[in-house]
Coordinates of C-alpha atoms and ligand atoms in Angstrom, one line a residue:
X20 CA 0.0 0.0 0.0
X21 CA 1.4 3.1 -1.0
X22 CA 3.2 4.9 2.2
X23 CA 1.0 7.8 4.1
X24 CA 2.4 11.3 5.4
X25 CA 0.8 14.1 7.2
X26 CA 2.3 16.5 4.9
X27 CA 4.4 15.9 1.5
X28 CA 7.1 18.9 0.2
X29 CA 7.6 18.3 -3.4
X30 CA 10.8 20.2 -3.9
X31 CA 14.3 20.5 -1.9
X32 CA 15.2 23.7 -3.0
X33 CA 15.3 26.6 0.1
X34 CA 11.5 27.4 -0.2
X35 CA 10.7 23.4 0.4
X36 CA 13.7 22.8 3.1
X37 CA 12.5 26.1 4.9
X38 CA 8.9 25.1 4.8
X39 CA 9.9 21.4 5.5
X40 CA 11.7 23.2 9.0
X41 CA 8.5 25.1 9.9
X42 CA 6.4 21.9 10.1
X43 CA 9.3 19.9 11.7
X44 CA 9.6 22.1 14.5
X45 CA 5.5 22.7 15.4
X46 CA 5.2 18.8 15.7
X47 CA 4.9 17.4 12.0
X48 CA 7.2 14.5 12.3
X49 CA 6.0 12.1 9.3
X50 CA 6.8 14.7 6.7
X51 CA 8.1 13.3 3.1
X52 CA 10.0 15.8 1.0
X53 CA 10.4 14.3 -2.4
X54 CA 13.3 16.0 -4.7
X55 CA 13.5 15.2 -8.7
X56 CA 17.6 15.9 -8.5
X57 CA 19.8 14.0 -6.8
X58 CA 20.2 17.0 -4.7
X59 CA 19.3 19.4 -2.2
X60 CA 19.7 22.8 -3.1
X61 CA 17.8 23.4 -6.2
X62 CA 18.6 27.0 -7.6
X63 CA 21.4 27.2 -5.3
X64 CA 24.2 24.9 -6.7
X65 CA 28.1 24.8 -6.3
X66 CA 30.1 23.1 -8.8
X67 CA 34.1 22.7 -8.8
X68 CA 35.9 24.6 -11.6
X69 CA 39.3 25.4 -11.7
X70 CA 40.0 24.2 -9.1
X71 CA 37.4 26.2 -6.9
X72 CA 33.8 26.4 -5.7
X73 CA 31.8 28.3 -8.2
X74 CA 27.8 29.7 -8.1
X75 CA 26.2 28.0 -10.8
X76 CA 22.9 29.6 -9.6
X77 CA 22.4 32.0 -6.9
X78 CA 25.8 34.0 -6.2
X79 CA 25.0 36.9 -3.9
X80 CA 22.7 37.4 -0.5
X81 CA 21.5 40.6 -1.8
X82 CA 19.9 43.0 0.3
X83 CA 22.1 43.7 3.3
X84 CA 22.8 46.9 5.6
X85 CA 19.0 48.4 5.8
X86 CA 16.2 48.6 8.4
X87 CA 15.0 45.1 8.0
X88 CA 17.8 42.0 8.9
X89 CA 18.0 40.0 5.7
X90 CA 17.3 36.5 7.1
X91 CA 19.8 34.7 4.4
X92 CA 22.5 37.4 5.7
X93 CA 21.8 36.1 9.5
X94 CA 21.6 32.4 8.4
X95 CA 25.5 33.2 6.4
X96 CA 27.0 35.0 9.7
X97 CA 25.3 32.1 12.1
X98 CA 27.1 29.6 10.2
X99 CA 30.3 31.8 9.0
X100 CA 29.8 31.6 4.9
X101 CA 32.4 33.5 3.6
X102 CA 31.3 36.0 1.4
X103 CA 33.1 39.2 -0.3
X104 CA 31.2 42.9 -0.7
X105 CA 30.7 43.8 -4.5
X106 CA 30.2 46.8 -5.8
X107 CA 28.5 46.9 -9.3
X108 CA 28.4 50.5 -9.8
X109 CA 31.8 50.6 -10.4
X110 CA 31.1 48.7 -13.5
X111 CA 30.0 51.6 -15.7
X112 CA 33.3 53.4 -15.7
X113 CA 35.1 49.8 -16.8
X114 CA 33.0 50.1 -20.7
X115 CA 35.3 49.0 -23.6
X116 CA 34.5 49.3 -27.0
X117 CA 35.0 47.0 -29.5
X118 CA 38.4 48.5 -30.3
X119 CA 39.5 48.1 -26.5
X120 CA 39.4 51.4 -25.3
X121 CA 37.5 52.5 -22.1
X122 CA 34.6 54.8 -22.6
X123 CA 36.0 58.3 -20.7
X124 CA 33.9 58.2 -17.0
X125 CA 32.4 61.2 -18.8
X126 CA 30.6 59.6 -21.7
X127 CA 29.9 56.7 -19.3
X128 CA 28.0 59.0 -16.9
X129 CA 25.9 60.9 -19.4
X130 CA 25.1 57.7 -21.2
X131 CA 24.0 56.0 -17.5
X132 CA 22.0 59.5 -17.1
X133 CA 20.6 59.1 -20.4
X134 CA 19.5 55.3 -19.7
X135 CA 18.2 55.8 -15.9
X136 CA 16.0 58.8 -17.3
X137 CA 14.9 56.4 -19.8
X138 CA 14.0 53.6 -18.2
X139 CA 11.6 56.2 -15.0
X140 CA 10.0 57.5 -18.2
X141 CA 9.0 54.1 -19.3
X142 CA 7.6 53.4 -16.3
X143 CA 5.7 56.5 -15.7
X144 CA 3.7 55.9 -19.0
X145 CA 3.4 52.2 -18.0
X146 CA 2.3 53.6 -14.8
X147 CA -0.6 56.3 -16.5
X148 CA -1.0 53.3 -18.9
X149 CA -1.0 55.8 -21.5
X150 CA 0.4 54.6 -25.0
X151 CA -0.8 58.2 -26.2
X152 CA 1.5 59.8 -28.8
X153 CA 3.2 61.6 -26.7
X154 CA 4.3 58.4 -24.7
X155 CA 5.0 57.0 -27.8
X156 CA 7.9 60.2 -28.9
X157 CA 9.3 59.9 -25.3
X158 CA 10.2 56.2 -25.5
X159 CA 11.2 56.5 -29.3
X160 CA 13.9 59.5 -28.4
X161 CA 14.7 57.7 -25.8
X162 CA 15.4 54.3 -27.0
X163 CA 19.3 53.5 -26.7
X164 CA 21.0 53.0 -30.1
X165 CA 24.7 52.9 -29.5
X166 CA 26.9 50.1 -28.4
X167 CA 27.5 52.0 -25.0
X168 CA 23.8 53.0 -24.7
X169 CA 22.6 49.5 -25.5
X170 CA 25.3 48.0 -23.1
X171 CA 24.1 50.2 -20.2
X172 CA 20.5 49.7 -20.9
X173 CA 21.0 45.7 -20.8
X174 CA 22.8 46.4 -17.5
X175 CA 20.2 48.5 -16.0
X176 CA 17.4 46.4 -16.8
X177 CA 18.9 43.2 -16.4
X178 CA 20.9 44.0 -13.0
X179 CA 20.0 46.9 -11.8
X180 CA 16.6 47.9 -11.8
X181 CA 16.3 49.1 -8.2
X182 CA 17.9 52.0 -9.3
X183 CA 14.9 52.7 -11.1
X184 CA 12.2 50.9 -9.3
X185 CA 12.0 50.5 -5.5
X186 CA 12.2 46.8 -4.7
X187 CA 11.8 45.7 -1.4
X188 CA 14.9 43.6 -1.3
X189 CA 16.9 47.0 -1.6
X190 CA 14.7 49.1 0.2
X191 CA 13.9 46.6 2.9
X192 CA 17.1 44.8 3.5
X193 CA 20.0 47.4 2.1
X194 CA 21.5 47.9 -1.0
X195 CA 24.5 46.5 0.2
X196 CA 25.2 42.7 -2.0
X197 CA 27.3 39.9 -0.9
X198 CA 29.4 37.6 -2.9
X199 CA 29.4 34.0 -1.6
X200 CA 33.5 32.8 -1.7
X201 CA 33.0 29.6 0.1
X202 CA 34.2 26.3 -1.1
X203 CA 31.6 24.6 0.8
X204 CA 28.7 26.2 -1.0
X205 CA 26.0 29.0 -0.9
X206 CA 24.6 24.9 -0.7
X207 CA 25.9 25.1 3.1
X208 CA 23.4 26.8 4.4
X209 CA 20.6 24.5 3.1
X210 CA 22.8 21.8 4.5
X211 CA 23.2 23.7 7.9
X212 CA 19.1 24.1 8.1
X213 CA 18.0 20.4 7.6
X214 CA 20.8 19.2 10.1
X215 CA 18.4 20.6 12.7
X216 CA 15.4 18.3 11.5
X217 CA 16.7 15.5 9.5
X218 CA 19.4 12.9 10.0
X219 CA 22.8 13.6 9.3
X220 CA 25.8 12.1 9.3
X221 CA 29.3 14.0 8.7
X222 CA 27.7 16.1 5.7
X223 CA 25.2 13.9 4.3
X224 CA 22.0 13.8 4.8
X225 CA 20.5 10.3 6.0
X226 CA 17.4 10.6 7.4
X227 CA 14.3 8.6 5.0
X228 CA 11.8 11.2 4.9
X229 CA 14.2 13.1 2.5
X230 CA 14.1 11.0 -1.6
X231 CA 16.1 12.1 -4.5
X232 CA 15.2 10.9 -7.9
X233 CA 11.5 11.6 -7.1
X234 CA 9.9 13.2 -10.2
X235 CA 6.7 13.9 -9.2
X236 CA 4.3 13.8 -12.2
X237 CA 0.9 13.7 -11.1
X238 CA -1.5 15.3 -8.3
X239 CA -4.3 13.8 -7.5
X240 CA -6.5 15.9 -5.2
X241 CA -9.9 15.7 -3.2
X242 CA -11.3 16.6 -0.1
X243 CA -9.6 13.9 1.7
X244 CA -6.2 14.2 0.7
X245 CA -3.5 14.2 -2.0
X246 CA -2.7 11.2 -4.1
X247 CA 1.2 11.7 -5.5
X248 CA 2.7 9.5 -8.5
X249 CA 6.2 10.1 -9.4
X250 CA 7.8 9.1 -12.7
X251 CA 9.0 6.0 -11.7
X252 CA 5.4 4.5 -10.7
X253 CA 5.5 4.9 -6.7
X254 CA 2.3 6.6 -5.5
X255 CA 2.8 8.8 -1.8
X256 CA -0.4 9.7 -0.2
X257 CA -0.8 12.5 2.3
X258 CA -2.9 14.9 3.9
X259 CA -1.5 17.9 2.3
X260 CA 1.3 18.6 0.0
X261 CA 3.2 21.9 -0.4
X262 CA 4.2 22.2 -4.1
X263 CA 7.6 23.9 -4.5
X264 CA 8.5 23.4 -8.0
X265 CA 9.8 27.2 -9.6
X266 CA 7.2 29.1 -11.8
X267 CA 9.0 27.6 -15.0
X268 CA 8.0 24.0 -13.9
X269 CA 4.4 25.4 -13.3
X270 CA 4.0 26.9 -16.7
X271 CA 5.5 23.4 -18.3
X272 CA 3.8 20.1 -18.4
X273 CA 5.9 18.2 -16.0
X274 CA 3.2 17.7 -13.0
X275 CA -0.3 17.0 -14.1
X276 CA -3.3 17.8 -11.9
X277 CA -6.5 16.0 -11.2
X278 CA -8.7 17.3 -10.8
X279 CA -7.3 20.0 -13.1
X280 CA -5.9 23.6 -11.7
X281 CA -8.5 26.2 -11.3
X282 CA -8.6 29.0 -14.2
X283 CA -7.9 31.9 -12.0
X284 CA -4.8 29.6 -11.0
X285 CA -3.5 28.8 -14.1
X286 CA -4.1 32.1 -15.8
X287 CA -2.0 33.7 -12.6
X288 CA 0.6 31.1 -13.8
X289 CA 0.7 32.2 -17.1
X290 CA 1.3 35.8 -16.1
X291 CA 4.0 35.6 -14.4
X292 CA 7.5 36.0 -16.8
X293 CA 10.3 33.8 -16.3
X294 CA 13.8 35.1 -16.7
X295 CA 16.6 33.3 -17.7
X296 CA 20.8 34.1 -16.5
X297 CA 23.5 32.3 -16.9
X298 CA 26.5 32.9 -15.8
X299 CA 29.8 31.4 -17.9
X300 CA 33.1 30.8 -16.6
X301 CA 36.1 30.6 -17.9
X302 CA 39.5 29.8 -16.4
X303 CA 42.4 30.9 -17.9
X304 CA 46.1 30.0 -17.3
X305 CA 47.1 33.6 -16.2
X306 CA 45.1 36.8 -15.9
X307 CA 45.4 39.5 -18.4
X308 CA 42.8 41.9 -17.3
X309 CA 43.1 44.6 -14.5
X310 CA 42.8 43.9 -10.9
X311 CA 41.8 45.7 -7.7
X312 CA 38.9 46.5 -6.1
X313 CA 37.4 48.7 -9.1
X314 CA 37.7 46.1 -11.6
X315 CA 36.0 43.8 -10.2
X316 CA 33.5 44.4 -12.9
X317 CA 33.6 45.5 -16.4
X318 CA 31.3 45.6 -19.5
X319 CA 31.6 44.8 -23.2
X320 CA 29.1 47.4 -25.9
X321 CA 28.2 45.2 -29.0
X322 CA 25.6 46.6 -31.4
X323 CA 23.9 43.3 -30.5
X324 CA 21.9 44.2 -26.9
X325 CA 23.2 41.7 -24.3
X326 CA 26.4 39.8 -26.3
X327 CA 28.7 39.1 -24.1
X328 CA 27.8 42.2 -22.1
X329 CA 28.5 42.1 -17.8
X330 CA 32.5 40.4 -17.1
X331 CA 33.4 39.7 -13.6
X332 CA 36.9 38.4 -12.1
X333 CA 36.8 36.3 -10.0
X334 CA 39.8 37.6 -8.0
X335 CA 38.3 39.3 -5.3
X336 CA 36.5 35.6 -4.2
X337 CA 39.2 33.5 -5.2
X338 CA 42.8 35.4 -5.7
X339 CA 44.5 33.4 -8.0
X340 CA 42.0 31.2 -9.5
X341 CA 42.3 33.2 -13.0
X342 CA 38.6 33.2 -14.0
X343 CA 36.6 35.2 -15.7
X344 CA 32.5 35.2 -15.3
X345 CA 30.3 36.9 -18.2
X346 CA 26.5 36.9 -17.2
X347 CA 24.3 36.4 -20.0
X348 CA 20.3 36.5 -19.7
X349 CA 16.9 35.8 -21.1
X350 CA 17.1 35.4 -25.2
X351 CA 21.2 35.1 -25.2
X352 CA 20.8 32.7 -22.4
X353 CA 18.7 30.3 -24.8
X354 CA 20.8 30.7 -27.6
X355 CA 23.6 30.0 -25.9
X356 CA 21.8 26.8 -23.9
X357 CA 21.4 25.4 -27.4
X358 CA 24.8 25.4 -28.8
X359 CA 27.7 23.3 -27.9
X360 CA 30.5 24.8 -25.5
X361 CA 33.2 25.2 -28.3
X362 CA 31.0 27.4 -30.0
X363 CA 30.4 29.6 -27.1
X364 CA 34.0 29.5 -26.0
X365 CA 34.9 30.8 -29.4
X366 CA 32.2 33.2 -28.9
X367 CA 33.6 34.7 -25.8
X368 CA 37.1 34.6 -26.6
X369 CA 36.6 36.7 -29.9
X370 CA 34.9 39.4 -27.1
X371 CA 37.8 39.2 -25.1
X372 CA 40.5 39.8 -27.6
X373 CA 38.1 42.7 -28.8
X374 CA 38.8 44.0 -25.2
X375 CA 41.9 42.9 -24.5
X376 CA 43.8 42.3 -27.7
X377 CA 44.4 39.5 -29.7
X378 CA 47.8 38.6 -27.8
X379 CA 45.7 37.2 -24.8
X380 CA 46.0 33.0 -23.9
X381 CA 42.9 30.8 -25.2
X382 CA 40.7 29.8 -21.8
X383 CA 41.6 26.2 -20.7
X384 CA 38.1 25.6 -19.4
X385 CA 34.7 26.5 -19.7
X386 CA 31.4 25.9 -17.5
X387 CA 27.9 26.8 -19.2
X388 CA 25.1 26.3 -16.6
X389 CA 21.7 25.4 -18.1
X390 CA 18.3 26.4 -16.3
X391 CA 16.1 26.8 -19.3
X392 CA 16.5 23.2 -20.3
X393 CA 16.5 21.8 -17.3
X394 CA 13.3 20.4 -16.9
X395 CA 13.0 20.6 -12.8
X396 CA 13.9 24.8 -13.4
X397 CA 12.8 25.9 -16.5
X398 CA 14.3 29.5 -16.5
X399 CA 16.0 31.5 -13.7
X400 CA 13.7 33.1 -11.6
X401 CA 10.5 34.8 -11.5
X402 CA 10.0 38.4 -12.4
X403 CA 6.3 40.1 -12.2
X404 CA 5.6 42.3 -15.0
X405 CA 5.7 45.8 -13.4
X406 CA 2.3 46.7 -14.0
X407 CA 1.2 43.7 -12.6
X408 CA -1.0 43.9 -9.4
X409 CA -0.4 41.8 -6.2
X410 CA -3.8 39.7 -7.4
X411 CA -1.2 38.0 -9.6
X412 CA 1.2 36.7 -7.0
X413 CA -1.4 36.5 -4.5
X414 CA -3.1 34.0 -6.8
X415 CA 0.0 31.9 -7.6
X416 CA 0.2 31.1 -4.0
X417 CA -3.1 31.0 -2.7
X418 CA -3.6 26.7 -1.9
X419 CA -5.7 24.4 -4.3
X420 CA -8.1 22.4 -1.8
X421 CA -5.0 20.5 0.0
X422 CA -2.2 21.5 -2.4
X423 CA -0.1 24.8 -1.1
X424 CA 2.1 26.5 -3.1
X425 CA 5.6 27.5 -1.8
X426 CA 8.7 29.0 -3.9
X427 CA 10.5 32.3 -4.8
X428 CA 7.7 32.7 -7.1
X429 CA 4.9 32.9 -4.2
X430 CA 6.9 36.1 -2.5
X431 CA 4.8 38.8 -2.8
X432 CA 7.9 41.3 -1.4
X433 CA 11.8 39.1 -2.7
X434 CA 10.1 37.0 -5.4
X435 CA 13.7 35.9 -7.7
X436 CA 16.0 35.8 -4.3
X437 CA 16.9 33.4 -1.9
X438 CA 15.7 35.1 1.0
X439 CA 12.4 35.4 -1.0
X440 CA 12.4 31.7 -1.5
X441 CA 13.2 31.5 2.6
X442 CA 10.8 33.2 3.5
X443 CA 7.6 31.9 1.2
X444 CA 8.9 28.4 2.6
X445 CA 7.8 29.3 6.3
X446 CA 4.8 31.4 5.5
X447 CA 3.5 28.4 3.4
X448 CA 3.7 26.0 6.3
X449 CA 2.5 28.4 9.0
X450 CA -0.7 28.7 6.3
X451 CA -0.9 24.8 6.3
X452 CA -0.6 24.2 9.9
X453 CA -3.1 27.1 10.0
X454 CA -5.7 25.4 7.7
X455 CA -4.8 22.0 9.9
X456 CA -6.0 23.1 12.7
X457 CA -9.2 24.1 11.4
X458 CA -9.2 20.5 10.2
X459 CA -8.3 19.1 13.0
X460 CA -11.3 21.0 15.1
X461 CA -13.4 20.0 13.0
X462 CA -12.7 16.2 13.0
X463 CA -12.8 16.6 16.5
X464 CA -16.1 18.0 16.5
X465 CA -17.8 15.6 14.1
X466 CA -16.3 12.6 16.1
X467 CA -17.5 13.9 19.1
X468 CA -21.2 14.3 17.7
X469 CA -20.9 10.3 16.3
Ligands
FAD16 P1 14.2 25.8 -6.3 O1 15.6 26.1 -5.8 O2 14.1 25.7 -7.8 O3 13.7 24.5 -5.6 C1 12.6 23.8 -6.2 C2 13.0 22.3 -6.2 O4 12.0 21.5 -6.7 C3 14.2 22.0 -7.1 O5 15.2 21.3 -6.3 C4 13.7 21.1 -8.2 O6 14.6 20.1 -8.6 C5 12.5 20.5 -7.5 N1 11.4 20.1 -8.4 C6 11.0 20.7 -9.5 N2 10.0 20.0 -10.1 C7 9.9 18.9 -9.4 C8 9.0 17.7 -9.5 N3 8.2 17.6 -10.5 N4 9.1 16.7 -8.6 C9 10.0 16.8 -7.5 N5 10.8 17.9 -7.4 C10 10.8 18.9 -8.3 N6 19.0 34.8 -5.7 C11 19.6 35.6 -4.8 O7 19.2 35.9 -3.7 N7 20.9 36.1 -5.2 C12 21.4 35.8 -6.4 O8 22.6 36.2 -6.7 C13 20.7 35.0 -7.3 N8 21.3 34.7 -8.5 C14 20.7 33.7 -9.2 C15 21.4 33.3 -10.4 C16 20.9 32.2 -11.1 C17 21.6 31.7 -12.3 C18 19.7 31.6 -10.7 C19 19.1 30.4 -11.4 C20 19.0 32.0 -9.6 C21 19.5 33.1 -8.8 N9 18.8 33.6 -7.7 C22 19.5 34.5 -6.9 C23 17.5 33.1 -7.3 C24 17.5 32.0 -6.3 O9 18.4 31.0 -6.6 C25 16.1 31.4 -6.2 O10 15.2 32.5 -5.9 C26 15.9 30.4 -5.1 O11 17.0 29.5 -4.9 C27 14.7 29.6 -5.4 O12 14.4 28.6 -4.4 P2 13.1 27.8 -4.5 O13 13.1 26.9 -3.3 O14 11.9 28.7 -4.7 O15 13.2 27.0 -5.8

């Protein structure tokens, strides 16, 4: 008969562990987490390269320094992650040209003027929701056109939009942004949190109620419980089940649900966009760009938006290690996903002699992460069109009968962060063990009438 649980978390990632932690500590012992990797960690994944740890997913604890205590930032010092302080706004005085040369700090300013003016104009119409003529001439005269202007626009947009737009991550927690440099993992933490309610033994975690390889497929709901069928034919029941999978999974076919989602729920689903980065490294036998602290980041304007745009050394994490990160997002992302390595090492190289000259030694190595085809991620993170309303988010995470919905994704204030993903977790499960008690009463209740 297939195995019963009070409560089954369908995802390991730092929304499921968290909310997995919640119900662990108020009393839920016979919890089942079910993982489709063989890992714990989801989005937040640490793979050797060049000798190093590297970030294949999440690579800062943004948000530190504010009002608020990130929680992520509290979690990192508890357990002493080593992390470096980056500064990004250095970046736009670091702009070559295809030639090599730097853009003068002047040009660079003007043109990160030009851009931020831009982009608050865009908005402001969004905003009015007026796509009058007059909107129309602002964005037109406004819409970049050189290499530098394209380069700072992809940049804006694609990094740094709190400049622009108040999010609450910056707001909230501080604008302040850590670098994890730890060989043991941003993974560490996730590690560090399930010691306290599953089985470990020197690193590894033991305990039963925690399967890898568990592709959950199918959701059967009712009334009286959920029914869950993973790809390999086992069948889980339980009482409830707290759905982590990212917004990408939701959107894609991978878990089936009968009966079948509610409109309001899948048309929330649809609205939300997923974005896609990658970040690409490349290790080099010996570094041949500048160092110090306001290097750290430089940028690359192509006539094509988004080629081979935002560089990183890694230097600052890891002196020594000779590598080079180059942060690639949403439509380059896909194209990239879908070629072979050589092709994109080739890519980047031909870049980098554009920057650096053509003297500079070939990379020896070269790591392309892939979210978008990875069927348990399906893109990056989530990003709420900016005229959306909370409706839409609000939605996306309200439960389904017994199915609640956890993630980044369901994070009405850090949706796309970790600490957003932290915190959903543990809001989910205090929601579940909320509605349980109602259930409970009223079990008690009718029991007491028979
Ligand atoms: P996930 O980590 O995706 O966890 C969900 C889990 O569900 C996964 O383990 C998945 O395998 C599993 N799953 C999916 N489908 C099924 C299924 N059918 N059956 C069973 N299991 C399933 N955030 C920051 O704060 N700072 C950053 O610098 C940052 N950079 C990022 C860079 C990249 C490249 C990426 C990808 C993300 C980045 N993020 C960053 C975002 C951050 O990583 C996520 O917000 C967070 O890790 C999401 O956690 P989650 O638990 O919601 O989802």
């Amino acid at each position: 008969s297939p195995s019963s649980s009070s409560v089954i978390i369908i995802g390991a990632g730092v929304s499921g562990i968290s909310a997995a932690k919640v119900l662990a500590e108020n009393g839920i012992e016979d919890l089942l987490i079910l993982e489709a990797s063989d890992r714990i960690g989801g989005r937040i994944r640490k793979e050797k390269f060049g000798g190093v740890s590297v970030e294949l997913g999440a690579g800062w604890i943004a948000g530190v320094g504010g009002k608020e205590s990130n929680p992520v930032w509290e979690i990192a010092a508890r357990f002493g992650l080593r992390t470096c302080f980056s500064d990004y706004s250095n970046a736009r005085y670091n702009i070559y040209d295809r030639s090599g040369k730097i853009f003068p700090s002047g040009i660079a300013a003007d043109s990160y003027k030009k851009a931020v003016d831009s982009a608050i104009q865009k908005l402001r119409d969004l905003e009015a929701n007026c796509v009058d003529d007059a909107s129309n001439r602002t964005e037109l005269s406004l819409t970049p056109k050189t290499p530098i202007e394209l380069a700072i626009d992809f940049i804006l947009h694609d990094f740094e939009m709190a400049e622009v737009e108040p999010i609450s991550t910056y707001v909230d927690f501080g604008e302040r942004e850590f670098l994890v440099a730890d060989e043991r993992g941003y993974e560490y933490l996730l590690y560090k949190m399930a010691e306290d309610f599953l089985i470990t033994s020197e690193g590894k975690i033991l305990d039963n109620r925690l399967k890898l390889n568990k592709v959950v497929r199918e959701l059967q709901h009712s009334r009286n419980g959920v029914k869950v069928i993973t790809e390999d034919g086992c069948i889980y029941e339980a009482n409830y089940v707290i759905l982590s999978a990212s917004i990408g999974v939701l959107q894609s076919d991978l878990i089936s649900f009968r009966p079948p989602l509610p409109r309001w729920k899948t048309e929330a689903i649809k609205k939300c966009d997923v974005m896609v980065y990658t970040k690409i490294f490349l290790k080099f036998p010996y570094k041949f760009w500048p160092c110090g602290p306001e290097k750290e980041f430089f940028i690359y304007a192509h006539e094509r938006r988004g080629y081979y745009t935002f560089w990183q050394h890694m230097e600052n994490a890891y002196p020594g290690s000779n590598i080079l990160v180059v942060t690639l997002t949403n439509g380059e992302s896909k194209r990239v996903e879908a070629q072979s390595d050589e092709e994109t090492l080739k890519e980047a190289m031909g870049v980098l002699r554009d920057m650096f000259g053509p003297d500079i030694p070939n990379a020896t190595d070269i790591l392309v992460p892939r979210w978008w085809n990875n069927r348990f991620q399906r893109g990056s993170y989530s990003n709420y069109p900016i005229i959306s309303n909370n409706q839409v988010v609000n939605d996306i995470k309200a439960p389904v009968g017994r199915i609640f919905f956890t993630g980044e994704h369901t994070s009405e204030r850090f949706n796309g962060y970790v600490h957003g993903g932290y915190l959903a977790g543990i809001d989910t499960s205090k929601a579940l063990l909320e509605e349980k008690r109602k259930d409970d009463r009223k079990n008690d209740n009718q029991s007491f009438l028979l």
